[in-house]
Amino acid sequence: MEIVFLGAHNCETKTTRPSCLMLSGGVVLDAGAITSSLTLDELYELRAVILSHAHYDHIKDVPLLAMNLAYGLKSVDIYGSRAVQEVVTQPPFSGGFYPDFFTRPPSAPALRFHEITPGLEFSCENYQILPLSVPHSRDTTGFLVKDAGGHSFFYTSDTGSGLGDVWQQISPELLIIELTMPNRLTELASSSKHLSPELLEAELRLFRELKGYLPRIVTLHTTPLFEAEIKTEIQAVAERLHTDILMASEGLKLRLGE
């Protein structure tokens, strides 16, 4: 399984894009950087987009993707919770700012929505995916993704503290977890249900206490303005935990199973 970080931040600039992971086989997790990262031919190879929650930076490329697909009479499956469905299939997001691509073009709608439920595993292409509720906004889900060879990773999407129930249910090889703000903004991170290095450290210590190990760790959803500050602080966390923590950047490629 290959994982490509199309977007690894929470803000878009010339060099940074919002959270978006592309898996081998044409499956994408979150839609923060699809159309700005892929060629038309690559867009036509996509099979599914799985959305963690309905905050704009995670869904923004859904209509832009659909516009490209509609002209080529291509379709893609969209997976998300009922809360996500209420946003992406209704005006103004669908049928307002853009046409309703869940019904257009009539002969082959560009988008097909599939509702997912936290705790209920579903199949998507060659993957088994378990959505699990994480402490962020309404109905935000992280995803445990397993390939046919049994290799797995967990993507938290956006999350705050309080992941103990999630840790109990997973044993991934790789943990892709958000890291949004520096330690001096820990209070803001906590109130907005995001993580700072010190909050992340507490969650990782709890993981190791509950599971007896730490998986490979990669962070994303970093605020570009604070990136250098966060990098220094997370390196200190890694040293205290005697592990490696990699801050993702756009274009990073990881492989599981090799």
PDB file of C-alpha atoms in Angstrom:
ATOM      1  CA  MET A   1       0.000   0.000   0.000  1.00  0.00           C
ATOM      2  CA  GLU A   2       1.291   3.428  -0.951  1.00  0.00           C
ATOM      3  CA  ILE A   3       0.118   6.604   0.786  1.00  0.00           C
ATOM      4  CA  VAL A   4       0.751   9.960  -0.896  1.00  0.00           C
ATOM      5  CA  PHE A   5       0.230  13.164   1.085  1.00  0.00           C
ATOM      6  CA  LEU A   6      -1.402  15.502  -1.422  1.00  0.00           C
ATOM      7  CA  GLY A   7      -2.091  17.919   1.434  1.00  0.00           C
ATOM      8  CA  ALA A   8      -0.434  18.016   4.862  1.00  0.00           C
ATOM      9  CA  HIS A   9      -1.520  21.344   6.350  1.00  0.00           C
ATOM     10  CA  ASN A  10      -4.662  23.133   7.483  1.00  0.00           C
ATOM     11  CA  CYS A  11      -4.231  26.194   5.253  1.00  0.00           C
ATOM     12  CA  GLU A  12      -3.638  26.636   1.547  1.00  0.00           C
ATOM     13  CA  THR A  13      -0.734  28.691   0.214  1.00  0.00           C
ATOM     14  CA  LYS A  14       1.517  28.370  -2.819  1.00  0.00           C
ATOM     15  CA  THR A  15       3.434  25.576  -1.070  1.00  0.00           C
ATOM     16  CA  THR A  16       0.918  24.110   1.399  1.00  0.00           C
ATOM     17  CA  ARG A  17      -2.439  22.411   0.929  1.00  0.00           C
ATOM     18  CA  PRO A  18      -5.148  21.095   3.295  1.00  0.00           C
ATOM     19  CA  SER A  19      -5.314  17.487   4.472  1.00  0.00           C
ATOM     20  CA  CYS A  20      -5.624  14.944   1.677  1.00  0.00           C
ATOM     21  CA  LEU A  21      -4.187  11.418   1.401  1.00  0.00           C
ATOM     22  CA  MET A  22      -4.196   9.339  -1.787  1.00  0.00           C
ATOM     23  CA  LEU A  23      -3.906   5.568  -1.497  1.00  0.00           C
ATOM     24  CA  SER A  24      -2.848   3.173  -4.220  1.00  0.00           C
ATOM     25  CA  GLY A  25      -5.881   1.990  -6.145  1.00  0.00           C
ATOM     26  CA  GLY A  26      -7.507   5.393  -6.518  1.00  0.00           C
ATOM     27  CA  VAL A  27      -8.860   5.953  -2.991  1.00  0.00           C
ATOM     28  CA  VAL A  28      -8.545   9.376  -1.343  1.00  0.00           C
ATOM     29  CA  LEU A  29      -9.033  10.323   2.309  1.00  0.00           C
ATOM     30  CA  ASP A  30     -10.374  13.877   2.639  1.00  0.00           C
ATOM     31  CA  ALA A  31     -10.667  16.338  -0.204  1.00  0.00           C
ATOM     32  CA  GLY A  32      -8.411  19.225   0.719  1.00  0.00           C
ATOM     33  CA  ALA A  33      -6.000  18.976  -2.213  1.00  0.00           C
ATOM     34  CA  ILE A  34      -7.330  16.693  -4.945  1.00  0.00           C
ATOM     35  CA  THR A  35      -7.747  18.940  -7.967  1.00  0.00           C
ATOM     36  CA  SER A  36      -4.767  21.163  -7.136  1.00  0.00           C
ATOM     37  CA  SER A  37      -2.462  18.128  -6.969  1.00  0.00           C
ATOM     38  CA  LEU A  38      -3.515  15.742  -9.739  1.00  0.00           C
ATOM     39  CA  THR A  39      -3.571  15.828 -13.524  1.00  0.00           C
ATOM     40  CA  LEU A  40      -6.795  15.238 -15.428  1.00  0.00           C
ATOM     41  CA  ASP A  41      -5.723  11.678 -16.236  1.00  0.00           C
ATOM     42  CA  GLU A  42      -5.000  11.063 -12.545  1.00  0.00           C
ATOM     43  CA  LEU A  43      -8.387  12.475 -11.563  1.00  0.00           C
ATOM     44  CA  TYR A  44     -10.071  10.063 -13.964  1.00  0.00           C
ATOM     45  CA  GLU A  45      -8.313   7.162 -12.239  1.00  0.00           C
ATOM     46  CA  LEU A  46      -9.874   7.956  -8.852  1.00  0.00           C
ATOM     47  CA  ARG A  47     -12.465   5.510  -7.555  1.00  0.00           C
ATOM     48  CA  ALA A  48     -13.504   6.844  -4.145  1.00  0.00           C
ATOM     49  CA  VAL A  49     -13.192   9.817  -1.803  1.00  0.00           C
ATOM     50  CA  ILE A  50     -13.746   9.178   1.913  1.00  0.00           C
ATOM     51  CA  LEU A  51     -14.603  12.251   3.983  1.00  0.00           C
ATOM     52  CA  SER A  52     -13.879  12.475   7.706  1.00  0.00           C
ATOM     53  CA  HIS A  53     -16.112  15.454   8.481  1.00  0.00           C
ATOM     54  CA  ALA A  54     -17.721  18.459   6.856  1.00  0.00           C
ATOM     55  CA  HIS A  55     -15.280  21.259   7.693  1.00  0.00           C
ATOM     56  CA  TYR A  56     -14.518  23.119   4.493  1.00  0.00           C
ATOM     57  CA  ASP A  57     -10.801  22.305   4.289  1.00  0.00           C
ATOM     58  CA  HIS A  58     -11.682  18.591   4.179  1.00  0.00           C
ATOM     59  CA  ILE A  59     -14.472  18.749   1.573  1.00  0.00           C
ATOM     60  CA  LYS A  60     -13.564  21.738  -0.588  1.00  0.00           C
ATOM     61  CA  ASP A  61     -12.436  19.852  -3.697  1.00  0.00           C
ATOM     62  CA  VAL A  62     -15.532  17.654  -4.002  1.00  0.00           C
ATOM     63  CA  PRO A  63     -17.388  19.985  -6.433  1.00  0.00           C
ATOM     64  CA  LEU A  64     -14.182  20.832  -8.308  1.00  0.00           C
ATOM     65  CA  LEU A  65     -13.486  17.131  -8.769  1.00  0.00           C
ATOM     66  CA  ALA A  66     -17.079  16.575  -9.866  1.00  0.00           C
ATOM     67  CA  MET A  67     -16.867  19.290 -12.513  1.00  0.00           C
ATOM     68  CA  ASN A  68     -13.863  17.567 -14.081  1.00  0.00           C
ATOM     69  CA  LEU A  69     -15.556  14.169 -13.921  1.00  0.00           C
ATOM     70  CA  ALA A  70     -18.865  15.374 -15.348  1.00  0.00           C
ATOM     71  CA  TYR A  71     -17.314  16.638 -18.566  1.00  0.00           C
ATOM     72  CA  GLY A  72     -15.723  13.233 -19.101  1.00  0.00           C
ATOM     73  CA  LEU A  73     -18.843  11.288 -18.027  1.00  0.00           C
ATOM     74  CA  LYS A  74     -16.837   9.759 -15.183  1.00  0.00           C
ATOM     75  CA  SER A  75     -18.112   8.935 -11.688  1.00  0.00           C
ATOM     76  CA  VAL A  76     -16.584   8.558  -8.242  1.00  0.00           C
ATOM     77  CA  ASP A  77     -17.963   7.215  -4.955  1.00  0.00           C
ATOM     78  CA  ILE A  78     -18.126   9.590  -1.975  1.00  0.00           C
ATOM     79  CA  TYR A  79     -18.209   8.088   1.529  1.00  0.00           C
ATOM     80  CA  GLY A  80     -19.101   9.989   4.683  1.00  0.00           C
ATOM     81  CA  SER A  81     -21.336  10.201   7.715  1.00  0.00           C
ATOM     82  CA  ARG A  82     -24.892  11.487   7.625  1.00  0.00           C
ATOM     83  CA  ALA A  83     -23.600  14.838   8.881  1.00  0.00           C
ATOM     84  CA  VAL A  84     -21.234  14.995   5.899  1.00  0.00           C
ATOM     85  CA  GLN A  85     -24.035  13.989   3.546  1.00  0.00           C
ATOM     86  CA  GLU A  86     -26.217  16.832   4.827  1.00  0.00           C
ATOM     87  CA  VAL A  87     -23.528  19.316   3.795  1.00  0.00           C
ATOM     88  CA  VAL A  88     -22.101  17.988   0.535  1.00  0.00           C
ATOM     89  CA  THR A  89     -25.389  16.911  -1.091  1.00  0.00           C
ATOM     90  CA  GLN A  90     -27.427  20.027  -0.249  1.00  0.00           C
ATOM     91  CA  PRO A  91     -27.337  23.730  -1.176  1.00  0.00           C
ATOM     92  CA  PRO A  92     -25.348  25.856  -1.081  1.00  0.00           C
ATOM     93  CA  PHE A  93     -22.518  23.316  -1.481  1.00  0.00           C
ATOM     94  CA  SER A  94     -24.402  21.177  -4.016  1.00  0.00           C
ATOM     95  CA  GLY A  95     -27.036  22.732  -6.241  1.00  0.00           C
ATOM     96  CA  GLY A  96     -26.048  26.215  -5.072  1.00  0.00           C
ATOM     97  CA  PHE A  97     -22.481  27.316  -5.721  1.00  0.00           C
ATOM     98  CA  TYR A  98     -22.130  24.373  -8.112  1.00  0.00           C
ATOM     99  CA  PRO A  99     -24.602  22.076  -9.887  1.00  0.00           C
ATOM    100  CA  ASP A 100     -25.902  19.036  -8.020  1.00  0.00           C
ATOM    101  CA  PHE A 101     -23.390  16.515  -9.279  1.00  0.00           C
ATOM    102  CA  PHE A 102     -25.101  13.730  -7.312  1.00  0.00           C
ATOM    103  CA  THR A 103     -27.834  13.869  -9.971  1.00  0.00           C
ATOM    104  CA  ARG A 104     -25.967  15.360 -12.935  1.00  0.00           C
ATOM    105  CA  PRO A 105     -25.310  14.532 -15.633  1.00  0.00           C
ATOM    106  CA  PRO A 106     -28.512  12.430 -15.627  1.00  0.00           C
ATOM    107  CA  SER A 107     -26.970   9.596 -17.642  1.00  0.00           C
ATOM    108  CA  ALA A 108     -24.025   9.166 -15.246  1.00  0.00           C
ATOM    109  CA  PRO A 109     -23.947  11.379 -12.130  1.00  0.00           C
ATOM    110  CA  ALA A 110     -20.395  12.425 -11.327  1.00  0.00           C
ATOM    111  CA  LEU A 111     -20.803  11.645  -7.610  1.00  0.00           C
ATOM    112  CA  ARG A 112     -22.430   8.737  -5.746  1.00  0.00           C
ATOM    113  CA  PHE A 113     -22.848   9.126  -1.978  1.00  0.00           C
ATOM    114  CA  HIS A 114     -22.525   6.218   0.476  1.00  0.00           C
ATOM    115  CA  GLU A 115     -23.353   6.798   4.141  1.00  0.00           C
ATOM    116  CA  ILE A 116     -20.963   5.313   6.684  1.00  0.00           C
ATOM    117  CA  THR A 117     -21.511   4.691  10.395  1.00  0.00           C
ATOM    118  CA  PRO A 118     -18.838   4.896  13.107  1.00  0.00           C
ATOM    119  CA  GLY A 119     -17.930   1.416  14.304  1.00  0.00           C
ATOM    120  CA  LEU A 120     -19.193  -0.359  11.178  1.00  0.00           C
ATOM    121  CA  GLU A 121     -16.443  -1.554   8.835  1.00  0.00           C
ATOM    122  CA  PHE A 122     -16.992  -1.182   5.100  1.00  0.00           C
ATOM    123  CA  SER A 123     -15.200  -2.270   1.939  1.00  0.00           C
ATOM    124  CA  CYS A 124     -13.815   0.254  -0.521  1.00  0.00           C
ATOM    125  CA  GLU A 125     -11.903  -1.029  -3.528  1.00  0.00           C
ATOM    126  CA  ASN A 126      -9.195  -3.319  -2.058  1.00  0.00           C
ATOM    127  CA  TYR A 127      -9.421  -1.908   1.471  1.00  0.00           C
ATOM    128  CA  GLN A 128     -11.360  -2.660   4.627  1.00  0.00           C
ATOM    129  CA  ILE A 129     -12.066   0.584   6.435  1.00  0.00           C
ATOM    130  CA  LEU A 130     -13.276   1.036   9.997  1.00  0.00           C
ATOM    131  CA  PRO A 131     -14.565   4.539  10.785  1.00  0.00           C
ATOM    132  CA  LEU A 132     -14.185   5.518  14.436  1.00  0.00           C
ATOM    133  CA  SER A 133     -15.479   8.653  16.136  1.00  0.00           C
ATOM    134  CA  VAL A 134     -12.771  11.093  17.221  1.00  0.00           C
ATOM    135  CA  PRO A 135     -13.130  14.149  19.496  1.00  0.00           C
ATOM    136  CA  HIS A 136     -13.473  17.076  17.090  1.00  0.00           C
ATOM    137  CA  SER A 137     -16.578  18.540  15.454  1.00  0.00           C
ATOM    138  CA  ARG A 138     -19.928  16.834  14.996  1.00  0.00           C
ATOM    139  CA  ASP A 139     -19.564  13.265  13.737  1.00  0.00           C
ATOM    140  CA  THR A 140     -15.870  13.499  12.846  1.00  0.00           C
ATOM    141  CA  THR A 141     -14.435  10.084  12.072  1.00  0.00           C
ATOM    142  CA  GLY A 142     -10.921   8.763  11.834  1.00  0.00           C
ATOM    143  CA  PHE A 143     -10.259   5.713   9.679  1.00  0.00           C
ATOM    144  CA  LEU A 144      -8.452   2.426  10.270  1.00  0.00           C
ATOM    145  CA  VAL A 145      -7.441   1.299   6.788  1.00  0.00           C
ATOM    146  CA  LYS A 146      -6.368  -2.288   6.072  1.00  0.00           C
ATOM    147  CA  ASP A 147      -5.180  -3.656   2.749  1.00  0.00           C
ATOM    148  CA  ALA A 148      -5.533  -7.194   1.412  1.00  0.00           C
ATOM    149  CA  GLY A 149      -2.176  -8.141   2.920  1.00  0.00           C
ATOM    150  CA  GLY A 150      -3.245  -7.144   6.417  1.00  0.00           C
ATOM    151  CA  HIS A 151      -1.139  -3.980   6.589  1.00  0.00           C
ATOM    152  CA  SER A 152      -2.873  -1.080   8.291  1.00  0.00           C
ATOM    153  CA  PHE A 153      -2.721   2.558   9.300  1.00  0.00           C
ATOM    154  CA  PHE A 154      -4.990   4.841  11.291  1.00  0.00           C
ATOM    155  CA  TYR A 155      -5.753   8.376  10.110  1.00  0.00           C
ATOM    156  CA  THR A 156      -7.200  10.535  12.857  1.00  0.00           C
ATOM    157  CA  SER A 157      -8.265  13.401  10.620  1.00  0.00           C
ATOM    158  CA  ASP A 158      -8.781  16.413  12.892  1.00  0.00           C
ATOM    159  CA  THR A 159      -8.890  15.491  16.561  1.00  0.00           C
ATOM    160  CA  GLY A 160      -8.451  16.816  20.040  1.00  0.00           C
ATOM    161  CA  SER A 161      -7.492  15.043  23.241  1.00  0.00           C
ATOM    162  CA  GLY A 162      -9.363  12.011  24.523  1.00  0.00           C
ATOM    163  CA  LEU A 163      -8.465   9.242  22.081  1.00  0.00           C
ATOM    164  CA  GLY A 164      -8.344   6.423  24.627  1.00  0.00           C
ATOM    165  CA  ASP A 165     -11.468   4.675  23.334  1.00  0.00           C
ATOM    166  CA  VAL A 166     -10.043   4.788  19.811  1.00  0.00           C
ATOM    167  CA  TRP A 167      -6.660   3.436  20.899  1.00  0.00           C
ATOM    168  CA  GLN A 168      -8.390   0.442  22.494  1.00  0.00           C
ATOM    169  CA  GLN A 169      -9.836  -0.558  19.110  1.00  0.00           C
ATOM    170  CA  ILE A 170      -6.798  -0.307  16.850  1.00  0.00           C
ATOM    171  CA  SER A 171      -3.287  -1.745  16.466  1.00  0.00           C
ATOM    172  CA  PRO A 172      -1.933  -0.091  13.316  1.00  0.00           C
ATOM    173  CA  GLU A 173       1.554  -0.183  11.841  1.00  0.00           C
ATOM    174  CA  LEU A 174       1.319   3.530  11.104  1.00  0.00           C
ATOM    175  CA  LEU A 175      -0.456   6.375  12.896  1.00  0.00           C
ATOM    176  CA  ILE A 176      -1.211   9.511  10.879  1.00  0.00           C
ATOM    177  CA  ILE A 177      -2.315  12.076  13.439  1.00  0.00           C
ATOM    178  CA  GLU A 178      -3.038  15.775  13.385  1.00  0.00           C
ATOM    179  CA  LEU A 179      -0.741  18.381  14.955  1.00  0.00           C
ATOM    180  CA  THR A 180      -2.129  21.872  14.482  1.00  0.00           C
ATOM    181  CA  MET A 181      -0.704  24.381  16.965  1.00  0.00           C
ATOM    182  CA  PRO A 182       2.452  25.038  19.023  1.00  0.00           C
ATOM    183  CA  ASN A 183       2.564  24.551  22.775  1.00  0.00           C
ATOM    184  CA  ARG A 184       2.051  28.254  23.524  1.00  0.00           C
ATOM    185  CA  LEU A 185      -1.402  27.863  21.939  1.00  0.00           C
ATOM    186  CA  THR A 186      -2.292  24.646  23.750  1.00  0.00           C
ATOM    187  CA  GLU A 187      -5.311  26.276  25.394  1.00  0.00           C
ATOM    188  CA  LEU A 188      -6.656  27.306  21.989  1.00  0.00           C
ATOM    189  CA  ALA A 189      -5.861  23.880  20.556  1.00  0.00           C
ATOM    190  CA  SER A 190      -7.723  22.212  23.399  1.00  0.00           C
ATOM    191  CA  SER A 191     -10.790  24.452  23.164  1.00  0.00           C
ATOM    192  CA  SER A 192     -11.014  23.982  19.385  1.00  0.00           C
ATOM    193  CA  LYS A 193     -10.409  20.235  19.678  1.00  0.00           C
ATOM    194  CA  HIS A 194      -7.034  20.111  17.991  1.00  0.00           C
ATOM    195  CA  LEU A 195      -3.593  19.000  19.190  1.00  0.00           C
ATOM    196  CA  SER A 196      -0.366  20.739  20.164  1.00  0.00           C
ATOM    197  CA  PRO A 197       2.891  18.818  20.738  1.00  0.00           C
ATOM    198  CA  GLU A 198       2.251  18.497  24.485  1.00  0.00           C
ATOM    199  CA  LEU A 199      -1.314  17.290  23.913  1.00  0.00           C
ATOM    200  CA  LEU A 200      -0.085  14.841  21.275  1.00  0.00           C
ATOM    201  CA  GLU A 201       2.572  13.553  23.666  1.00  0.00           C
ATOM    202  CA  ALA A 202      -0.096  12.719  26.232  1.00  0.00           C
ATOM    203  CA  GLU A 203      -2.115  10.820  23.624  1.00  0.00           C
ATOM    204  CA  LEU A 204       0.940   8.860  22.469  1.00  0.00           C
ATOM    205  CA  ARG A 205       1.877   7.960  26.040  1.00  0.00           C
ATOM    206  CA  LEU A 206      -1.657   6.678  26.544  1.00  0.00           C
ATOM    207  CA  PHE A 207      -1.428   4.638  23.338  1.00  0.00           C
ATOM    208  CA  ARG A 208       1.773   2.968  24.523  1.00  0.00           C
ATOM    209  CA  GLU A 209       0.304   2.347  27.971  1.00  0.00           C
ATOM    210  CA  LEU A 210      -2.788   0.691  26.493  1.00  0.00           C
ATOM    211  CA  LYS A 211      -1.202  -1.187  23.572  1.00  0.00           C
ATOM    212  CA  GLY A 212       2.357  -1.862  24.712  1.00  0.00           C
ATOM    213  CA  TYR A 213       4.018  -0.245  21.698  1.00  0.00           C
ATOM    214  CA  LEU A 214       4.073   2.870  19.543  1.00  0.00           C
ATOM    215  CA  PRO A 215       3.467   2.598  15.806  1.00  0.00           C
ATOM    216  CA  ARG A 216       5.298   4.603  13.193  1.00  0.00           C
ATOM    217  CA  ILE A 217       4.059   8.201  13.635  1.00  0.00           C
ATOM    218  CA  VAL A 218       3.459  10.880  11.007  1.00  0.00           C
ATOM    219  CA  THR A 219       1.769  14.211  11.729  1.00  0.00           C
ATOM    220  CA  LEU A 220      -0.244  16.491   9.458  1.00  0.00           C
ATOM    221  CA  HIS A 221      -2.747  19.404   9.527  1.00  0.00           C
ATOM    222  CA  THR A 222       0.041  21.740  10.636  1.00  0.00           C
ATOM    223  CA  THR A 223      -0.577  25.496  10.601  1.00  0.00           C
ATOM    224  CA  PRO A 224       2.037  26.876   8.146  1.00  0.00           C
ATOM    225  CA  LEU A 225       2.706  30.011  10.212  1.00  0.00           C
ATOM    226  CA  PHE A 226       3.780  27.905  13.196  1.00  0.00           C
ATOM    227  CA  GLU A 227       5.531  25.067  11.371  1.00  0.00           C
ATOM    228  CA  ALA A 228       9.113  25.780  12.467  1.00  0.00           C
ATOM    229  CA  GLU A 229       8.026  26.247  16.076  1.00  0.00           C
ATOM    230  CA  ILE A 230       5.998  23.037  16.052  1.00  0.00           C
ATOM    231  CA  LYS A 231       8.875  21.118  14.454  1.00  0.00           C
ATOM    232  CA  THR A 232      11.238  22.051  17.286  1.00  0.00           C
ATOM    233  CA  GLU A 233       8.680  21.092  19.911  1.00  0.00           C
ATOM    234  CA  ILE A 234       7.716  17.774  18.336  1.00  0.00           C
ATOM    235  CA  GLN A 235      11.385  16.775  18.040  1.00  0.00           C
ATOM    236  CA  ALA A 236      11.623  17.184  21.809  1.00  0.00           C
ATOM    237  CA  VAL A 237       8.536  14.998  22.216  1.00  0.00           C
ATOM    238  CA  ALA A 238      10.101  12.306  20.031  1.00  0.00           C
ATOM    239  CA  GLU A 239      13.258  12.353  22.140  1.00  0.00           C
ATOM    240  CA  ARG A 240      11.301  11.980  25.366  1.00  0.00           C
ATOM    241  CA  LEU A 241       9.315   9.083  23.917  1.00  0.00           C
ATOM    242  CA  HIS A 242      12.427   7.477  22.365  1.00  0.00           C
ATOM    243  CA  THR A 243      10.724   7.238  18.988  1.00  0.00           C
ATOM    244  CA  ASP A 244      10.657   8.958  15.601  1.00  0.00           C
ATOM    245  CA  ILE A 245       7.926  11.423  14.659  1.00  0.00           C
ATOM    246  CA  LEU A 246       7.799  12.680  11.078  1.00  0.00           C
ATOM    247  CA  MET A 247       5.997  15.887  10.140  1.00  0.00           C
ATOM    248  CA  ALA A 248       4.437  15.327   6.734  1.00  0.00           C
ATOM    249  CA  SER A 249       4.813  17.699   3.814  1.00  0.00           C
ATOM    250  CA  GLU A 250       3.093  17.793   0.458  1.00  0.00           C
ATOM    251  CA  GLY A 251       4.335  15.026  -1.828  1.00  0.00           C
ATOM    252  CA  LEU A 252       5.498  12.699   0.948  1.00  0.00           C
ATOM    253  CA  LYS A 253       5.112   9.046  -0.061  1.00  0.00           C
ATOM    254  CA  LEU A 254       4.970   6.167   2.408  1.00  0.00           C
ATOM    255  CA  ARG A 255       4.707   2.454   1.737  1.00  0.00           C
ATOM    256  CA  LEU A 256       3.389  -0.292   3.990  1.00  0.00           C
ATOM    257  CA  GLY A 257       4.170  -3.938   3.414  1.00  0.00           C
ATOM    258  CA  GLU A 258       7.697  -3.634   2.063  1.00  0.00           C
TER     259      GLU A 258
END
